[in-house]
Short mmCIF file of C-alpha atoms in Angstrom, two decimals:
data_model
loop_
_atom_site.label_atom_id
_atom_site.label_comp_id
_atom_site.label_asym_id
_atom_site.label_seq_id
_atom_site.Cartn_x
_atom_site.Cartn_y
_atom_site.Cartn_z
CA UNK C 2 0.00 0.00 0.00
CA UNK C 3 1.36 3.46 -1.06
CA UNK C 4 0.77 6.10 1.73
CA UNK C 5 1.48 9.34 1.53
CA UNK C 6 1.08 10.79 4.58
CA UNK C 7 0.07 8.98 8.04
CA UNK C 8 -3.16 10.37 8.64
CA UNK C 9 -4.78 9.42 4.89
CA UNK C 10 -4.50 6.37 3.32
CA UNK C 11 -4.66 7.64 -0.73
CA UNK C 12 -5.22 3.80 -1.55
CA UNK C 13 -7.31 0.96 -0.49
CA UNK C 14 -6.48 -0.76 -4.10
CA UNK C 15 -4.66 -3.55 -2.47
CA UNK C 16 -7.72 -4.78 -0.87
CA UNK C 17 -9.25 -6.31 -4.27
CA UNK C 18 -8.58 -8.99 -6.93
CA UNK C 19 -7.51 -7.65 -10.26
CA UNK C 20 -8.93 -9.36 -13.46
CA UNK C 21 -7.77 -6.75 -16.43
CA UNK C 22 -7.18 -9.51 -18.36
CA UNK C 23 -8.06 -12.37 -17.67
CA UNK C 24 -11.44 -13.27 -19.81
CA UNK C 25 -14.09 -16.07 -18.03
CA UNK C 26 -16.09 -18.07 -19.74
CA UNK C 27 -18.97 -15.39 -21.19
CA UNK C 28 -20.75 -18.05 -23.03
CA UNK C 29 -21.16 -20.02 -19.87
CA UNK C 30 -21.60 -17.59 -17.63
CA UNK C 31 -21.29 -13.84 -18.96
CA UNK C 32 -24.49 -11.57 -18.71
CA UNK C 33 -26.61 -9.23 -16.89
CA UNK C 34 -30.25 -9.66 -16.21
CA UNK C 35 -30.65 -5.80 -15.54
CA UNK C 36 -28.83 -2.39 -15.54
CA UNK C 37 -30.31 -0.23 -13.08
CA UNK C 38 -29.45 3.36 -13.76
CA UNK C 39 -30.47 6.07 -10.82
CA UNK C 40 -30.74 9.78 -12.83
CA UNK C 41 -31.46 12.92 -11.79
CA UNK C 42 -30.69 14.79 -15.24
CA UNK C 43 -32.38 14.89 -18.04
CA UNK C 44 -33.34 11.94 -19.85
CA UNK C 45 -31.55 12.63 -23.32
CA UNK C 46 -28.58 11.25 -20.60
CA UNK C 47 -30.15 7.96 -20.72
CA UNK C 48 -29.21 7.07 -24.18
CA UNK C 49 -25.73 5.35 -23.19
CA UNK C 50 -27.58 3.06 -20.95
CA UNK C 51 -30.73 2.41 -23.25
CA UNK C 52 -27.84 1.02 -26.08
CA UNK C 53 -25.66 -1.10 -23.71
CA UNK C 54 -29.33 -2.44 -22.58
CA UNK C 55 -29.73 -2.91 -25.68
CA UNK C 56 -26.46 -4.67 -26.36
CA UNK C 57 -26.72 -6.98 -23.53
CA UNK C 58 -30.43 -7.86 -24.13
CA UNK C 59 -31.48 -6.80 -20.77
CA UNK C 60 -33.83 -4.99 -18.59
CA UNK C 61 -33.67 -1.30 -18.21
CA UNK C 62 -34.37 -0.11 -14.62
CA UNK C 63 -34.19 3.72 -14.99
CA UNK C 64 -35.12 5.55 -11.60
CA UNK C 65 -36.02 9.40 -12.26
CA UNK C 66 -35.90 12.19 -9.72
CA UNK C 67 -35.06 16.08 -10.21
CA UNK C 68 -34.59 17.00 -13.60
CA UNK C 69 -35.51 13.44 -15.16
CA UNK C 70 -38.80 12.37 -15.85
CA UNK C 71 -39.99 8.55 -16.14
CA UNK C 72 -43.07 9.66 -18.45
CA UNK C 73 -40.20 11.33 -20.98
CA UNK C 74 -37.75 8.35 -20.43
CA UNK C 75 -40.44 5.85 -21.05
CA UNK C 76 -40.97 7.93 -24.99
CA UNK C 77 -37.37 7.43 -25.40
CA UNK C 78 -37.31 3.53 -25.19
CA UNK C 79 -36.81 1.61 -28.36
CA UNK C 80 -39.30 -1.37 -29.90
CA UNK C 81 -37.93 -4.21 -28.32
CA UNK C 82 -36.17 -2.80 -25.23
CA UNK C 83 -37.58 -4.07 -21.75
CA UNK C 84 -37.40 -1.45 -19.73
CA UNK C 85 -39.08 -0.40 -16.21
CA UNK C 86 -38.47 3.96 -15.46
CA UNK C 87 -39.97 5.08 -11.91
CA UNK C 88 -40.27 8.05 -10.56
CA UNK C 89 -38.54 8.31 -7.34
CA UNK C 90 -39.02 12.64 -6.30
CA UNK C 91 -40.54 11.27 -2.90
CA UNK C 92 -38.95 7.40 -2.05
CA UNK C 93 -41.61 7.46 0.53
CA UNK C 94 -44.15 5.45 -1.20
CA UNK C 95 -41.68 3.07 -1.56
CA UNK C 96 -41.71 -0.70 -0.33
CA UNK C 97 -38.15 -0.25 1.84
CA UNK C 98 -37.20 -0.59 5.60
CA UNK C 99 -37.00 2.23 7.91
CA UNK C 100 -33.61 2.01 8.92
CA UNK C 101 -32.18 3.08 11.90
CA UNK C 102 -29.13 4.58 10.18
CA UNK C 103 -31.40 7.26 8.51
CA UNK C 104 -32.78 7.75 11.60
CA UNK C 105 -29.72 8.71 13.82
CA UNK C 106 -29.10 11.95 11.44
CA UNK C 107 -32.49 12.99 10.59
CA UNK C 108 -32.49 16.93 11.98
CA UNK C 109 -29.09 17.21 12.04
CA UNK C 110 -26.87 19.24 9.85
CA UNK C 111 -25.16 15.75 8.40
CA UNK C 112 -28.43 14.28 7.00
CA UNK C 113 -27.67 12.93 3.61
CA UNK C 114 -29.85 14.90 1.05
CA UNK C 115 -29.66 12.64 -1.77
CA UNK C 116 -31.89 9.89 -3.16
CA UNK C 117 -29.22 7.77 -3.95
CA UNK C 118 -29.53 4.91 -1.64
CA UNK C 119 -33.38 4.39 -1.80
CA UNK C 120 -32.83 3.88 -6.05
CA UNK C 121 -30.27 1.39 -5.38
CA UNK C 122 -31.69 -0.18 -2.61
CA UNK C 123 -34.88 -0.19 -5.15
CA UNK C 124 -32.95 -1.78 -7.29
CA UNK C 125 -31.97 -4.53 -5.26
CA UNK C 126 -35.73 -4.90 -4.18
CA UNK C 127 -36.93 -5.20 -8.05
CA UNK C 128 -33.94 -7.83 -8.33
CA UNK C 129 -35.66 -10.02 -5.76
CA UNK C 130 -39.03 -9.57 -7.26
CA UNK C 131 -38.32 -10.25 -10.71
CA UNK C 132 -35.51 -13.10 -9.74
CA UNK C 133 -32.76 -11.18 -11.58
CA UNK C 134 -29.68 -12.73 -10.26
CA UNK C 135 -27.40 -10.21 -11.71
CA UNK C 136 -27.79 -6.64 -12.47
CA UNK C 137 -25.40 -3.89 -13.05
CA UNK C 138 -25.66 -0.11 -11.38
CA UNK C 139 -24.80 2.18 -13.65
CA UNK C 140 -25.01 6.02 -12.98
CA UNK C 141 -26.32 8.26 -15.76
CA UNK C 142 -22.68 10.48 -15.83
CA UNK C 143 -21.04 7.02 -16.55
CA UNK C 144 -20.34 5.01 -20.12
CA UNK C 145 -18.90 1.72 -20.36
CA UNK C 146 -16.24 1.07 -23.14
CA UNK C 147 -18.18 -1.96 -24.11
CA UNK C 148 -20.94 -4.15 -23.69
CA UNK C 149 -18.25 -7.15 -23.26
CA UNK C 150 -17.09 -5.05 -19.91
CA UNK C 151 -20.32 -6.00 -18.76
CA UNK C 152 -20.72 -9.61 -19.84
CA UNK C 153 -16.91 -10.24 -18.41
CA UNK C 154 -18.23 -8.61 -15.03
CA UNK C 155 -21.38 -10.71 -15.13
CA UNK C 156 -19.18 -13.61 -15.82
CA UNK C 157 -16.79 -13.18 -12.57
CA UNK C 158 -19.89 -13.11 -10.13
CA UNK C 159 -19.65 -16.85 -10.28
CA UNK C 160 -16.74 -16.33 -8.01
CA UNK C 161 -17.52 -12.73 -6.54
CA UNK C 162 -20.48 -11.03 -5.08
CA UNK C 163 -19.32 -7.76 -6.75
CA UNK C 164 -17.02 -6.93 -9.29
CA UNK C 165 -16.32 -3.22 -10.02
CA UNK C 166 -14.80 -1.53 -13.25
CA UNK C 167 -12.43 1.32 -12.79
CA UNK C 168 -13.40 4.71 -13.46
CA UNK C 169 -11.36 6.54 -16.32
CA UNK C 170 -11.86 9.71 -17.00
CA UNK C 171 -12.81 12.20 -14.12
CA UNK C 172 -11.58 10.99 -11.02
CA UNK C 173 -14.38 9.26 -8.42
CA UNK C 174 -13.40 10.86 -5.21
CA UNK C 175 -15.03 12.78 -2.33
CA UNK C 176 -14.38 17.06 -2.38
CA UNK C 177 -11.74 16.67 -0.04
CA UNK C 178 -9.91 13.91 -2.11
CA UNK C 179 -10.09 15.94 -5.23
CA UNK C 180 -8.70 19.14 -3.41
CA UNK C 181 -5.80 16.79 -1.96
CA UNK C 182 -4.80 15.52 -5.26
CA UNK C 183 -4.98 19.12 -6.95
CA UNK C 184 -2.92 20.11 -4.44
CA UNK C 185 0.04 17.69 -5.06
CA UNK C 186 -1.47 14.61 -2.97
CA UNK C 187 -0.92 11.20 -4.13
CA UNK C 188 -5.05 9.66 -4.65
CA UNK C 189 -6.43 6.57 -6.03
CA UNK C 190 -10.39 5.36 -6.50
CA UNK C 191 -11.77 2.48 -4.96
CA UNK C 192 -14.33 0.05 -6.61
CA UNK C 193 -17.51 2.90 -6.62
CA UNK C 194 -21.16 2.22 -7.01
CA UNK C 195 -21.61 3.97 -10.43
CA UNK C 196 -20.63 0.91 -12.05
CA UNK C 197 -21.10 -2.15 -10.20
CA UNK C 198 -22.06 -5.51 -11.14
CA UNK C 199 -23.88 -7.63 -8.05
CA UNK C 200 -25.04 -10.96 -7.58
CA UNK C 201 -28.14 -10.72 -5.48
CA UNK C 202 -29.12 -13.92 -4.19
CA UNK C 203 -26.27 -14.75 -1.56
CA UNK C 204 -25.79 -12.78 1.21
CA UNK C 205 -28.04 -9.61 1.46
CA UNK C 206 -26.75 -6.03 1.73
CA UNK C 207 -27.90 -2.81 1.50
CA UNK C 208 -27.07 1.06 0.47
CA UNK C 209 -26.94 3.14 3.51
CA UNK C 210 -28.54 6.42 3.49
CA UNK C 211 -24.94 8.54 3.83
CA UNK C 212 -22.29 9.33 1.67
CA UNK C 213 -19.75 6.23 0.38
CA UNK C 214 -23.16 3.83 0.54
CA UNK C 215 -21.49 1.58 -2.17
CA UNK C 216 -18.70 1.33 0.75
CA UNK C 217 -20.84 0.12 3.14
CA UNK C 218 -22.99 -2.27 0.74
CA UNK C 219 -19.23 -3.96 -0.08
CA UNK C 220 -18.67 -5.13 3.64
CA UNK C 221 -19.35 -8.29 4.85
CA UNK C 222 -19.57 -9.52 8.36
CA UNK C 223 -16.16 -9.10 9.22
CA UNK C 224 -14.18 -7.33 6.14
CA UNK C 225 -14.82 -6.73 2.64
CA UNK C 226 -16.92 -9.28 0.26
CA UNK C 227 -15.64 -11.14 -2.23
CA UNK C 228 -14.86 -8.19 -5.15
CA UNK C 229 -12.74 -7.92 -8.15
CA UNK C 230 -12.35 -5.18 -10.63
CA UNK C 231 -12.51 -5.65 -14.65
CA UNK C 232 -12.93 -3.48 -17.11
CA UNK C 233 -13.19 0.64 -17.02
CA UNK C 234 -15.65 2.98 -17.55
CA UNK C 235 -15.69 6.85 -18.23
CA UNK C 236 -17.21 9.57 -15.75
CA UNK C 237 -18.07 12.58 -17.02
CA UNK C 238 -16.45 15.43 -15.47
CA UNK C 239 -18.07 17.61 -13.35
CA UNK C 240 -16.98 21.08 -10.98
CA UNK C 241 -16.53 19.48 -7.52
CA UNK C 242 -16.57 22.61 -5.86
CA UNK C 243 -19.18 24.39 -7.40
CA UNK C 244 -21.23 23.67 -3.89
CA UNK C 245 -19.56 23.89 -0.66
CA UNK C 246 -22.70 22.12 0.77
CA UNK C 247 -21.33 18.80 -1.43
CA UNK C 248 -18.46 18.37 1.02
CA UNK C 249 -20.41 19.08 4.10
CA UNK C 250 -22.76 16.54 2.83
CA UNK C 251 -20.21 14.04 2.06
CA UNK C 252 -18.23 14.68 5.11
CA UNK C 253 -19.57 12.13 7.72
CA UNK C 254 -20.23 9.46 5.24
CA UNK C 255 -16.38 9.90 4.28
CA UNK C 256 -15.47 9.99 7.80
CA UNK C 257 -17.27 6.44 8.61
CA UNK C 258 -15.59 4.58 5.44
CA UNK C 259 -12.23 5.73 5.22
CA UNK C 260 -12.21 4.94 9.33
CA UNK C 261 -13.78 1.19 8.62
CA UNK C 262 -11.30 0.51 5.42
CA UNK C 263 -8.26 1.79 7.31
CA UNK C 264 -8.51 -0.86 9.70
CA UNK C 265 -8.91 -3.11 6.34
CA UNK C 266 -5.72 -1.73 5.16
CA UNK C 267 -4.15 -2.98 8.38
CA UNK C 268 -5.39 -6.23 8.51
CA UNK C 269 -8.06 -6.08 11.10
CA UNK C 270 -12.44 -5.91 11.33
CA UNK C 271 -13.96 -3.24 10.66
CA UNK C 272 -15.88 -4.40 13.64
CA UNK C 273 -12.92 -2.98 15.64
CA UNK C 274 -14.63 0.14 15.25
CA UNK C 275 -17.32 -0.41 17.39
CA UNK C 276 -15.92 1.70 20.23
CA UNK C 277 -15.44 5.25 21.09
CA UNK C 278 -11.53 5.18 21.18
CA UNK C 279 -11.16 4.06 17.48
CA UNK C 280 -13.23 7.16 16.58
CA UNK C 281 -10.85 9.46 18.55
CA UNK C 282 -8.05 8.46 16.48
CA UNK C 283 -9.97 7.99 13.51
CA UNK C 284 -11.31 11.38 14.09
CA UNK C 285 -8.10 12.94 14.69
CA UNK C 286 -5.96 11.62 11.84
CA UNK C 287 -9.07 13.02 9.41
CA UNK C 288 -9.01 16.73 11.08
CA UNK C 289 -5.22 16.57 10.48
CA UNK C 290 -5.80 15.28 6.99
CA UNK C 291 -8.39 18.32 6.10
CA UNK C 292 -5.58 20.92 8.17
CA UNK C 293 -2.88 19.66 5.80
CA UNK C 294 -5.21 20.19 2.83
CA UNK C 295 -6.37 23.34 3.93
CA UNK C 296 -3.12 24.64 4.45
CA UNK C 297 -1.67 23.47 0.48
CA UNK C 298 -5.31 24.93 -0.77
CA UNK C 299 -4.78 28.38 0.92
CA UNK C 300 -1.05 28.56 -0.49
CA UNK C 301 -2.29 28.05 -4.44
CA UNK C 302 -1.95 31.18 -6.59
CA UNK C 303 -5.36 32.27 -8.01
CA UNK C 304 -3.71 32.62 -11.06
CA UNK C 305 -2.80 28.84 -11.55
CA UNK C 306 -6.30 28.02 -9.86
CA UNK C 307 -8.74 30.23 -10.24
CA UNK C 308 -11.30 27.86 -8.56
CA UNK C 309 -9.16 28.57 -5.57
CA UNK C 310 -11.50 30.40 -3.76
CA UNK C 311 -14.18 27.93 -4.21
CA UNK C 312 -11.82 24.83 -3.14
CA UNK C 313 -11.62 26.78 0.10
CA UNK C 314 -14.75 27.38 0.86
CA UNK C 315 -15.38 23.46 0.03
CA UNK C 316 -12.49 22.40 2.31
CA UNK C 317 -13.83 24.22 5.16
CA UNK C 318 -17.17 23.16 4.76
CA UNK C 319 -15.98 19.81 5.31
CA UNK C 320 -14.10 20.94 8.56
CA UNK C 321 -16.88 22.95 10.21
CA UNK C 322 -18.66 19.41 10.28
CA UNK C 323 -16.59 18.27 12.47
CA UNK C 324 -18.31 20.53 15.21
CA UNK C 325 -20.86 17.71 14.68
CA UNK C 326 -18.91 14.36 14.10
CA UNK C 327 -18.35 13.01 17.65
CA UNK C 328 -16.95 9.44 18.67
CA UNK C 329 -20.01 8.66 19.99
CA UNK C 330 -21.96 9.36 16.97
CA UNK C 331 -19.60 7.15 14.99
CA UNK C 332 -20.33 4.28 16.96
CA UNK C 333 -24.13 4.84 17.36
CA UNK C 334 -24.11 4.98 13.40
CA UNK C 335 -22.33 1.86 13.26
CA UNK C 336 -24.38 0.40 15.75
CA UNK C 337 -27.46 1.15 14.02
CA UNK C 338 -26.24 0.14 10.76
CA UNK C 339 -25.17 -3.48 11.99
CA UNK C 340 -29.02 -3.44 13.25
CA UNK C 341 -29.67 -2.21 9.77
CA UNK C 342 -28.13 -4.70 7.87
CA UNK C 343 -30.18 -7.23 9.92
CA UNK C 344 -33.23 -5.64 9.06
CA UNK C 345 -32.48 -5.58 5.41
CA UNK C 346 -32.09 -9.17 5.47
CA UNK C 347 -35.71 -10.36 7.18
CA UNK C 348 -37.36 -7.40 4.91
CA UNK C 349 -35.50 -8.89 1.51
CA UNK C 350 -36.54 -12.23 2.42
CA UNK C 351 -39.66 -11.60 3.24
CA UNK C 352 -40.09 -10.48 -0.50
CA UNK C 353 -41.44 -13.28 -2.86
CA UNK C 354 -40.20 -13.97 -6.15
CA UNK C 355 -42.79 -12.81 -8.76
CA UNK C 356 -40.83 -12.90 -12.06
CA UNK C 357 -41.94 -10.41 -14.95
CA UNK C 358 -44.99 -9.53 -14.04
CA UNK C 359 -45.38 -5.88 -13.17
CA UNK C 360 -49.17 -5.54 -11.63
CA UNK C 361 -48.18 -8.46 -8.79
CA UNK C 362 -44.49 -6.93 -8.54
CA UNK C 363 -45.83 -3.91 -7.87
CA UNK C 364 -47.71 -4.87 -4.92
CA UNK C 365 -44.71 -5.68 -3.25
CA UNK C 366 -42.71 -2.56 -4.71
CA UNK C 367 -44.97 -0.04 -3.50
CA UNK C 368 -46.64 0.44 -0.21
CA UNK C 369 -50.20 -0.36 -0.25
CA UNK C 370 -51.36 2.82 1.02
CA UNK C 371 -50.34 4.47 -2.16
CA UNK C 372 -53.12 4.54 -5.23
CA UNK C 373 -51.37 6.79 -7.88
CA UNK C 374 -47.06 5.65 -8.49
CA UNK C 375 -45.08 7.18 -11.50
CA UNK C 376 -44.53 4.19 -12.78
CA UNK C 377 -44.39 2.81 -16.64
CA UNK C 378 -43.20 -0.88 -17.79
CA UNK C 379 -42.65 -2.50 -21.45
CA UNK C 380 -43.89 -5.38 -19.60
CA UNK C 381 -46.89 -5.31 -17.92
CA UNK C 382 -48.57 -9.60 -17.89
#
């Protein structure tokens, strides 16, 4: 592992199998029975997705909030494409736990504000309904090189519960992380949600309502599932500091993941987190880690950045969040998530599997207090 300084690890690459190129068996094994696509822009950025669907001759699952609409999506869908696009502005009505994890930051300033985790975890819940064994997340700022990316990831889940394909392109990292490698810091990407291929019928997991949920959804009872990167992808590049309410948002959710995959990197449990004296330290090296970055962001010329200003402001959004971010918090989040993952497992299973039929699949996907659901299906018998 390549560290650059002692209070950040820049890489937790070492912690996965690398298959660049090594090719399974694809016409054994390779293939996806769904890419599920969460999208908040509009839905002319769908069009990547709707042709590797195409390509792969598999479901669509597009799920719509903000500036995308399912009823617009659903116009866009070519003859012969099975596709399911549901509008997701208020998760509410949907069929998915209430987990404790939401519930120990509701009212505070470190409530996560995205939808994120309730269209993945939707996701997974249509996967279990419609017996899907494999399906691929794909966000709507991401393109795959290739369709056979996707049937060589589909192919390794025979041996792994998730295989990820690195991110080319614009760099998959948390505001702080991009301001430490614009700064001269050595920083990698880990295995990210916005493309992820999952087998979903061995051991359950779930996205976490906080920042770095695809971290969370990769750990298994002691240390990280079985997960392999193939392939690459391309993110389209985006101003990370055009908000300084991203990093405050992602702040606590960074805190929590880079604290559990430390002790990775060193060869314990994450479970050795579970006490107050962990998140002192933890907490510690990370306020260090934001000083340090701080301190190279202040000393860049506006000339050579003239974003400067708005790094700042970013960076120190992040650090007035640690007024909040206590030890004790840590652990009553991790408590409640171990709890959580728990519950996700009786709900999940409690699901029946009801195979393409939309109008009995939708009685489990939607509470049953709810008459009227943006909902439209190529499939609907």
């Amino acid at each position: 592992m390549e560290t650059e300084i002692e209070h950040h690890h820049d890489s937790h690459r070492h912690l996965i199998d690398a298959h660049t190129d090594v090719l399974p068996d694809l016409e054994r094994s390779g293939g996806v029975d769904a890419v599920v696509v969460p999208t908040i822009r509009p839905p002319e950025q769908l069009q990547h997705a709707i042709g590797l669907a195409s390509e792969l001759d598999c479901v669509l699952v597009t799920l719509h909030s903000q500036r995308s609409d399912p009823g617009l999506a659903k116009d866009m869908m070519p003859p012969g494409l099975r596709f399911i696009a549901i509008g997701v502005d208020d998760p509410a009505p949907l069929n998915l736990p209430d987990f404790a994890t939401t519930a120990v930051l509701r009212g505070t300033p470190l409530a996560c504000t995205t939808d994120l985790s309730a269209k993945r975890n939707t996701g997974l819940l249509l996967a279990r309904l419609m017996g899907w064994r494999r399906i691929l997340f794909l966000d709507d700022d991401i393109e795959v090189g290739g369709h056979e990316d996707v049937r060589r990831a589909a192919a390794l889940l025979d041996a792994y519960d998730a295989v990820g394909m690195r991110i080319d392109g614009f760099p998959d990292n948390s505001v702080v992380c991009h301001a430490h490698r614009l700064t001269g810091g050595q920083q990698d990407c880990f295995v990210a949600g916005g493309a992820l291929a999952v087998e979903t019928s061995r051991e359950p997991s779930f996205f976490p309502d906080v920042y770095n949920e695809d971290w969370f959804y990769l750990l298994g009872e002691r240390s990280l599932r079985r997960l392999t990167v193939t392939g690459s992808v391309r993110q389209c590049p985006y101003d990370p500091f055009d908000h300084p309410a991203r990093a405050l948002h992602q702040e606590f959710g960074d805190v929590l993941a880079e604290g559990l995959y430390w002790l990775l990197d060193e060869g314990e449990s994450w479970r050795a987190a579970a006490h107050e004296a962990y998140w002192e330290k933890a907490l510690a090296r990370r306020t260090a880690f934001i000083d340090d970055v701080w301190r190279r962001v202040k000393e860049l010329s506006d000339d050579e950045f003239p974003n400067r200003a708005a790094m700042e402001a970013s960076v120190s959004a992040a650090s007035y969040c640690h007024a909040f971010i206590k030890p004790e918090l840590c652990v009553r989040y991790l408590d409640a998530w171990v709890e959580d993952r728990d519950r996700w497992t009786d709900h999940i299973h409690k699901i029946p599997h009801i195979g393409p039929s939309m109008p009995d699949a939708k009685k489990w996907l939607i509470r049953s207090e709810v008459e009227k659901f943006p909902l439209f299906t190529s499939f609907d018998s």
